[in-house]
Coordinates of C-alpha atoms and ligand atoms in Angstrom, one line a residue:
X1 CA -17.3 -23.7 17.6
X2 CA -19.4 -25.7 20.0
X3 CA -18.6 -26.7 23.1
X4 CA -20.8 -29.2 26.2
X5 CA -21.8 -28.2 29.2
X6 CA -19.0 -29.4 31.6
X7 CA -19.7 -31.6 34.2
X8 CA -18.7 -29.5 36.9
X9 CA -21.8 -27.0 36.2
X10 CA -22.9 -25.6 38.9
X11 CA -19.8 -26.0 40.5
X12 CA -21.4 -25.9 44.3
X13 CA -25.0 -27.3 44.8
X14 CA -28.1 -26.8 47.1
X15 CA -29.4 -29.6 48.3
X16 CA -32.9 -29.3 49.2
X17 CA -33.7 -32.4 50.5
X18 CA -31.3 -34.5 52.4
X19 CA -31.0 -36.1 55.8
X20 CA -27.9 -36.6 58.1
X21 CA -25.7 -39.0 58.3
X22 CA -24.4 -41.8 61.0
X23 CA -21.3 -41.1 63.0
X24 CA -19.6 -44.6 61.9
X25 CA -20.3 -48.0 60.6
X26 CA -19.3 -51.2 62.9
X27 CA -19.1 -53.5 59.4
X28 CA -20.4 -54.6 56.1
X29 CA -24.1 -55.0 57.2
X30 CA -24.4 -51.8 58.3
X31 CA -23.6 -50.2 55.2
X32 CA -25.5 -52.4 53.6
X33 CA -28.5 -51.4 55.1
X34 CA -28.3 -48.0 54.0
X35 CA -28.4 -48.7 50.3
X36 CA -32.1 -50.5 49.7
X37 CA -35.4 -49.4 51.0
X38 CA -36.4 -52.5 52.4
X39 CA -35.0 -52.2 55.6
X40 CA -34.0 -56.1 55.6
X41 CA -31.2 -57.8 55.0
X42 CA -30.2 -59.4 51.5
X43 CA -31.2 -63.1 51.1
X44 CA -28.4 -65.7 52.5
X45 CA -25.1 -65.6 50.0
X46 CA -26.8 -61.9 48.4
X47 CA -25.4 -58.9 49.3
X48 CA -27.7 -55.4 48.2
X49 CA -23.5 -54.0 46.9
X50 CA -25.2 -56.1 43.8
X51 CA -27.0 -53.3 42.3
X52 CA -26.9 -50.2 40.3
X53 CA -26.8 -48.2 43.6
X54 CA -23.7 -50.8 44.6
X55 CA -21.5 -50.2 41.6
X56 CA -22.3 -46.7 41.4
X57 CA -21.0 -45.9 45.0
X58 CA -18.3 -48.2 45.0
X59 CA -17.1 -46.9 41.7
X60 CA -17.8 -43.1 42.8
X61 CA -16.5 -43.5 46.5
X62 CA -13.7 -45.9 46.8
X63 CA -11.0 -43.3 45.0
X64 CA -12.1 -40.8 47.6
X65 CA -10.8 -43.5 50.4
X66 CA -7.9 -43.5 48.0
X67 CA -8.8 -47.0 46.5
X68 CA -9.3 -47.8 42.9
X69 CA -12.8 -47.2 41.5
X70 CA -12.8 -51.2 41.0
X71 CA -12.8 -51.9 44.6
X72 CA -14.4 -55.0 46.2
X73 CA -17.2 -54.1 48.7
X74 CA -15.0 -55.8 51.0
X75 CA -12.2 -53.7 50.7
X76 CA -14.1 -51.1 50.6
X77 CA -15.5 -51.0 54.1
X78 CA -12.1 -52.3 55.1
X79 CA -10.3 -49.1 54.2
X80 CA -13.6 -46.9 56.0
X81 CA -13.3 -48.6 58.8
X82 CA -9.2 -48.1 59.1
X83 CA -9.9 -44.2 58.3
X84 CA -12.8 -43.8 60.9
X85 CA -16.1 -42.5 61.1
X86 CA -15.1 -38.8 61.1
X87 CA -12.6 -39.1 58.3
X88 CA -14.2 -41.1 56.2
X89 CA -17.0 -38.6 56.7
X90 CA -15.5 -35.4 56.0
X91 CA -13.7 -36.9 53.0
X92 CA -16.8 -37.7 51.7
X93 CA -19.0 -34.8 52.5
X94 CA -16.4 -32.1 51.1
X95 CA -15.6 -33.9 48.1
X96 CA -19.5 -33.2 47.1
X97 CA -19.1 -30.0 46.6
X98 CA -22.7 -29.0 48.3
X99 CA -22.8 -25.4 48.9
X100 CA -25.7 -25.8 51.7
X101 CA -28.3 -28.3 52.9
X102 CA -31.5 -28.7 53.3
X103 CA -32.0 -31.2 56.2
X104 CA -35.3 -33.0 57.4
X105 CA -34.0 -34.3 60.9
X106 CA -37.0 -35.4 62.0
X107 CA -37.3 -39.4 60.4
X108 CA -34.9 -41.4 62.9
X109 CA -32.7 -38.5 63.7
X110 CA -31.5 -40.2 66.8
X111 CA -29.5 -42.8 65.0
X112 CA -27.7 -39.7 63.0
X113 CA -25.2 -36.8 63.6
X114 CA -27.0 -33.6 65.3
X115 CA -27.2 -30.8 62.0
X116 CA -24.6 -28.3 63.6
X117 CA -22.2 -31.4 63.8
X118 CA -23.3 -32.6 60.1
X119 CA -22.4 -28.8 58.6
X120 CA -18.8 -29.1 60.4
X121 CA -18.1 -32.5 59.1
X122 CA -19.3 -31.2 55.6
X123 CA -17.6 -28.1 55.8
X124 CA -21.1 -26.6 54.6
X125 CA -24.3 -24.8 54.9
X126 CA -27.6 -26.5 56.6
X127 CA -30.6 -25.4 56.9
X128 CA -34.1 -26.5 58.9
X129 CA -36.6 -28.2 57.0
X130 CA -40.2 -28.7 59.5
X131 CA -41.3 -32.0 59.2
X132 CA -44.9 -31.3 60.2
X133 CA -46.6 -34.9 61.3
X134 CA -43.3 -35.3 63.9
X135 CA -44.3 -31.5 65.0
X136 CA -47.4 -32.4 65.8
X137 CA -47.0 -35.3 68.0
X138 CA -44.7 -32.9 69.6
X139 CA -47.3 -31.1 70.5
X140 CA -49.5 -34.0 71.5
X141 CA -46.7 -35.2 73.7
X142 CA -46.5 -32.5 75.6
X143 CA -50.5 -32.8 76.7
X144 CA -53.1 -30.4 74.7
X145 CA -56.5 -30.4 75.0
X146 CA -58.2 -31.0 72.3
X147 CA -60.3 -27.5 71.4
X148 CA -56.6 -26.1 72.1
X149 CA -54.6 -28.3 69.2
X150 CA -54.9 -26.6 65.9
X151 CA -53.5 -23.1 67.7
X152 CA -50.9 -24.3 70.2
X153 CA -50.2 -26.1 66.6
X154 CA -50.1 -22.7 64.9
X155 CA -48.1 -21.1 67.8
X156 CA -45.5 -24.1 67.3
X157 CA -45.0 -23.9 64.0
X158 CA -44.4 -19.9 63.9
X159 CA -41.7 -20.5 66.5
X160 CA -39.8 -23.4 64.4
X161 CA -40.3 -20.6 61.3
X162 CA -38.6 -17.3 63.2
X163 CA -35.2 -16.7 65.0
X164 CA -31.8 -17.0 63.9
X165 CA -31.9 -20.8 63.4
X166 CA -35.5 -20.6 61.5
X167 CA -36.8 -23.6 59.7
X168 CA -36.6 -22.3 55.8
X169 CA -39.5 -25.0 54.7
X170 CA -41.7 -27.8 56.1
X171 CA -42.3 -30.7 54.9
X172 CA -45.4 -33.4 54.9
X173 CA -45.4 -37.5 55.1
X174 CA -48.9 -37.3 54.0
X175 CA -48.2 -40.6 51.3
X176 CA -47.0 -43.1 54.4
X177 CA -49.0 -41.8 56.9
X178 CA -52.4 -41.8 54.9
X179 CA -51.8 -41.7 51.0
X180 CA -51.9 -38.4 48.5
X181 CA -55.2 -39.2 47.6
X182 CA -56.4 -37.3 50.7
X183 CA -59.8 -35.1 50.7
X184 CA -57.6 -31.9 49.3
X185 CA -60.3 -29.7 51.2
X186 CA -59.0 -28.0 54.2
X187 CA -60.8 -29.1 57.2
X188 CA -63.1 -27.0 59.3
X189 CA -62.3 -25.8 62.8
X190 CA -64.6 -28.0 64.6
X191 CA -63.7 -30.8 61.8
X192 CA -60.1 -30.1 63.9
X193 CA -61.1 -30.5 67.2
X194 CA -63.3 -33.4 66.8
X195 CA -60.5 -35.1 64.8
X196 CA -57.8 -33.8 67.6
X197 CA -60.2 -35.8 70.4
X198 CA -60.3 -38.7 68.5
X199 CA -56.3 -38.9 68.3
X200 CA -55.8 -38.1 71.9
X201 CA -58.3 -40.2 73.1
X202 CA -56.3 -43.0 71.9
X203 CA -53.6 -42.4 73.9
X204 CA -50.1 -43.9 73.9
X205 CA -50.5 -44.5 70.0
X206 CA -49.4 -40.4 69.1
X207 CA -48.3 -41.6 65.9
X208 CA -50.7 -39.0 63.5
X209 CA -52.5 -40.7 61.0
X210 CA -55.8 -39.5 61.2
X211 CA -56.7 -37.5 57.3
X212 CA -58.2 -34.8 59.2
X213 CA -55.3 -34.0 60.9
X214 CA -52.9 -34.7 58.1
X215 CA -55.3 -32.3 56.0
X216 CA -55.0 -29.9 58.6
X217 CA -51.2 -29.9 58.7
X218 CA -50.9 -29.9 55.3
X219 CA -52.8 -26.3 55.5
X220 CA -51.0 -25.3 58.1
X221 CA -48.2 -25.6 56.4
X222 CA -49.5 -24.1 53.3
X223 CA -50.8 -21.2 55.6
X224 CA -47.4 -20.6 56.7
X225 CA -45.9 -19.3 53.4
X226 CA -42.6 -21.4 53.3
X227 CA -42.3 -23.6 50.8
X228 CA -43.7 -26.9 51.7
X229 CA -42.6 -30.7 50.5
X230 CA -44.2 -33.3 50.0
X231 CA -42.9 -36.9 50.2
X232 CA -44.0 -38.5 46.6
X233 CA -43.2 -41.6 44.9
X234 CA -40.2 -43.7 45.6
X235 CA -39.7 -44.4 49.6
X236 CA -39.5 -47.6 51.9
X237 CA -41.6 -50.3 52.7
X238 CA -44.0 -48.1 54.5
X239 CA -45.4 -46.4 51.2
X240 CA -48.0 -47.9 49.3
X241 CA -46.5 -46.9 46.1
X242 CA -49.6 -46.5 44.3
X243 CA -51.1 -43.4 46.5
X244 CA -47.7 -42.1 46.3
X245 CA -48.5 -40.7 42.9
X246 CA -48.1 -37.1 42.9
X247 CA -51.2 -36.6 40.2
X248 CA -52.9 -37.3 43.3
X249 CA -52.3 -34.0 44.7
X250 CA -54.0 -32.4 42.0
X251 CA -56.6 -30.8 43.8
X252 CA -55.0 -29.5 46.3
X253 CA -52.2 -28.4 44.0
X254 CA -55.0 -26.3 42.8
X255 CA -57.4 -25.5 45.8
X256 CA -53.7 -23.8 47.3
X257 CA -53.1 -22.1 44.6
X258 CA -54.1 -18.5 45.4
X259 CA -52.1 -18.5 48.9
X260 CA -49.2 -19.1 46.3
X261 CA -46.9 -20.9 48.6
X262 CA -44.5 -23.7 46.7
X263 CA -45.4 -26.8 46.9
X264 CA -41.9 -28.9 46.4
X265 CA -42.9 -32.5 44.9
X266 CA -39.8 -34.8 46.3
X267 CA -38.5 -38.1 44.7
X268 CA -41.3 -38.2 42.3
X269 CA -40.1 -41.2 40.4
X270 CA -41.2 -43.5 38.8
X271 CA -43.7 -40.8 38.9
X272 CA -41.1 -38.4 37.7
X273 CA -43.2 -37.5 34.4
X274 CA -46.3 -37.0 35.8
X275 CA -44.2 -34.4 38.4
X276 CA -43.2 -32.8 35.4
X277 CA -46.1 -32.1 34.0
X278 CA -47.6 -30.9 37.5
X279 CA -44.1 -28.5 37.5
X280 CA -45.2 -27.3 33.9
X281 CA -48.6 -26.6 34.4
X282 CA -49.2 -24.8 38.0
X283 CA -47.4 -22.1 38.3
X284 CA -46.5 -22.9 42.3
X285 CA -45.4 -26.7 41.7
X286 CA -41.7 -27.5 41.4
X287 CA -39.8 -31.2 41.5
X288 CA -37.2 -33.4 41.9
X289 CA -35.9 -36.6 41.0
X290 CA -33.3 -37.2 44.2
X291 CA -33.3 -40.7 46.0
X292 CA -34.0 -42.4 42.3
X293 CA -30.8 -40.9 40.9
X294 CA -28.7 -42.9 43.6
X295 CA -31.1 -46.2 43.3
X296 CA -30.4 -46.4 39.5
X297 CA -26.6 -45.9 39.2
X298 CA -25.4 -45.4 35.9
X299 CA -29.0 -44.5 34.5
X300 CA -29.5 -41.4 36.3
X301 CA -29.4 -39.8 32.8
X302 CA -31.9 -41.0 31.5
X303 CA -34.2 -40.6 34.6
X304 CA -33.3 -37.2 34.8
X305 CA -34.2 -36.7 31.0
X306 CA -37.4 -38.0 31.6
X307 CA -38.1 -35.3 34.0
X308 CA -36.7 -32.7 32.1
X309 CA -37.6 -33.5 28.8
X310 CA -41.4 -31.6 29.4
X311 CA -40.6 -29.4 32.2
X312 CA -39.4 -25.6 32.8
X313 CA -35.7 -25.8 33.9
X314 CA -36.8 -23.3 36.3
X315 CA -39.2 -26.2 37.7
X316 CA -36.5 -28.8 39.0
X317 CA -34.3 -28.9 41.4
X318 CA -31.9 -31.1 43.6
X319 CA -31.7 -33.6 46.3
X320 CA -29.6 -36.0 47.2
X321 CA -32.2 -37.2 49.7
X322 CA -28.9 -38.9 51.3
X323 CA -29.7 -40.5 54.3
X324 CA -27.0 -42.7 56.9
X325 CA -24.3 -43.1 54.9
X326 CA -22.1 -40.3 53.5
X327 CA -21.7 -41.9 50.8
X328 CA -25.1 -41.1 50.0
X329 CA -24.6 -37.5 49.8
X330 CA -21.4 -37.8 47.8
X331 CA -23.0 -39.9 44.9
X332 CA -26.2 -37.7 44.4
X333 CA -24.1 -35.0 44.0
X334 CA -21.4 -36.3 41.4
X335 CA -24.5 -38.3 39.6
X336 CA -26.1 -35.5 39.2
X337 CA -23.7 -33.3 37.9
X338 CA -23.0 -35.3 35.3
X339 CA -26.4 -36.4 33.9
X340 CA -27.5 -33.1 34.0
X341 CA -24.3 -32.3 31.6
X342 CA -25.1 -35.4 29.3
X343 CA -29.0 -34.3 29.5
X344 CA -28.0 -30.7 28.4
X345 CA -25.3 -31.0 26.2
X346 CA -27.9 -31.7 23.0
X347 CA -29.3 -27.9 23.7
X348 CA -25.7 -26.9 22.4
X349 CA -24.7 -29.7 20.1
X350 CA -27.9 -30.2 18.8
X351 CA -30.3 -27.1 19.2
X352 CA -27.7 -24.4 18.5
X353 CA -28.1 -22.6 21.9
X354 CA -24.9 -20.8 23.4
X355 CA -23.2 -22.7 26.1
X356 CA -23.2 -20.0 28.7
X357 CA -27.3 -20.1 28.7
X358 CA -27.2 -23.4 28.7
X359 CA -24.5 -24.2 32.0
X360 CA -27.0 -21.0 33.4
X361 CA -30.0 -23.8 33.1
X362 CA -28.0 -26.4 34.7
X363 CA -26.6 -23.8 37.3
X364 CA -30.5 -22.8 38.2
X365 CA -31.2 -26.5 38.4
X366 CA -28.5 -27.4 40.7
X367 CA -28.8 -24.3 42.6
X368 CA -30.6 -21.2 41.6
X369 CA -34.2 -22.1 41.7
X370 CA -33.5 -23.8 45.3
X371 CA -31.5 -20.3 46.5
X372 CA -34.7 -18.2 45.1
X373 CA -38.0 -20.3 45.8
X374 CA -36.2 -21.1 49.5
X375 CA -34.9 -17.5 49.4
X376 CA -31.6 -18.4 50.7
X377 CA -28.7 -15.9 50.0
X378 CA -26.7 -16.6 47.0
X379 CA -23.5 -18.2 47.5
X380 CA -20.4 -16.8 48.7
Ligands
LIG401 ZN1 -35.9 -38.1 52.5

């Protein structure tokens, strides 16, 4: 007898990429803000609730607030506001069934919960991801000479990676800051102090987007042997979609291969095939599809297939890349589950394999490749 993969395989997921959440919502434009990239509101009489994303949440969320899955928007943010921030919240958070966290806290993380305050709410795990252009700046801010950058850089970065509370990854805005169609080489020491007197010499503008310096961060974070994401594809209005394609990174993909470190391609779509192939073929590459399986509801399946249809399962894994709203986190997670059941299930109906190696796939998928290329301790 045959039998699917159920939809609650892996029971308890690592989320590898994700950010925190806000404290509470004042209304119905605040929420609404959270589900589209743009950052702007909806033209006069539209509301962004009218989407994939929009019925998705609603549909996956509202029970969870103890309404029906065909709640109105209206009621929706009605019934959070009468349970409160910190209910609504927890409720939300626990019912994802996340086993632990990956958090970047370093893109607006004033406006959201501080990460030992997001693992209490979510009754979870979370871990440190480095987010290396906001380190540097750090490092600017505090008033560096220029020949002194690249090693009170070095020196910054071993301290975020060591201690009880270590960072377990960093991560690189390369695509908004500059594009992934970067010189993959890695810049030369004087290269790094001409660059770094260039960018100081400018002053109050420490935002880093100078390619020398993203180059060098990049290394660095190469050099430092955790495993190291990379913003690709799908983001906001910042991104210039187009130099967001991960095939970019080709070169560099290969120029790092011999220090071995991962290199973790996030979001990927709608350059989610060409991530696969980049998964499939270099040895150190691995992917995700997170963000995109929120943004396109109920065809998260068929995304996901897309992505999986070329690639090793043990080359994907997940995020949520939930961001503000709890919401968020909750939807990635249920999403998931489930298209990577409907995404499976062929390898037992159609392809004869036995179910247990099969709900091991999606298990490594939804946890174990995160728990072993992030060597976090198993479960439990
Ligand atoms: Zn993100």
């Amino acid at each position: 007898m045959t039998r699917s993969v159920g939809p609650d395989v892996p029971a308890r997921l690592v989320d590898h990429h994700a950010h925190s959440v806000v404290r509470d919502i004042a209304d119905r434009p605040s929420l609404e803000r959270f589900l589209t990239e743009s950052g702007e509101p909806p033209p006069e009489g539209c509301s962004h609730f009218d989407s994939f994303l929009g019925a998705a949440m609603l549909r996956t969320c509202a029970p969870v607030l103890d309404l029906p899955p065909g709640a109105s928007a209206d009621e929706y943010v009605a019934r959070r506001t009468e349970l409160g921030g910190e209910a609504a919240n927890q409720r939300l958070l626990r019912s994802a069934g996340v086993a632990e966290v990956l958090v970047d806290h370093g893109y607006r993380g004033q406006e959201l919960v501080g990460l030992h305050e997001l693992a209490e709410l979510a009754a979870t795990r979370v871990r440190r991801i480095v987010r290396l252009e906001q380190l540097a700046e750090a490092v600017a801010a505090n008033g560096v000479a220029p020949s002194r950058f690249a090693e009170a850089l070095e020196e910054r970065l071993a301290a975020e990676l060591s201690g009880p509370d270590a960072a377990v990854g960093c991560k690189s805005v390369l695509a908004y800051r500059y594009g992934l169609d970067v010189d993959p080489a890695e810049p030369r020491p004087h290269e790094v102090r001409d660059a770094a007197e260039e960018w100081l010499s400018a002053g109050a503008a420490l935002r880093l987007s100078h390619p020398v310096l993203l180059r060098h961060l990049v290394w660095a974070g190469l050099r430092s042997g955790v495993p190291l994401q990379f913003h690709t594809g799908y983001g906001d209005a910042d991104l210039e979609l187009h130099r967001s394609n991960p095939a970019l990174l080709t070169g560099l993909i290969r120029q790092a291969a011999p220090l071995g470190t991962p290199i973790m391609l996030l979001h990927c779509y709608p350059y989610h095939r060409e991530a696969a192939y980049l998964a499939s073929a270099y040895p150190h590459v691995y992917f995700d599809v997170g963000l995109a399986i929120n943004y396109v509801g109920h065809r998260a399946a068929a995304v996901l297939a897309e992505a999986i249809e070329s690639a090793p399962f043990h080359k994907m894994l997940y995020s949520s890349d939930g961001f503000g709203l709890a919401e968020l986190h909750l939807l990635a997670a249920v999403t998931f589950r489930s298209a990577v059941a409907s995404v499976l299930d062929p390898l037992v109906v159609r392809e004869a394999r036995n179910p247990d190696e099969v709900a091991a796939a999606a298990a490594m998928i939804g946890a174990g490749n995160a728990r072993r290329v992030y060597n976090l301790p198993s479960d439990g």
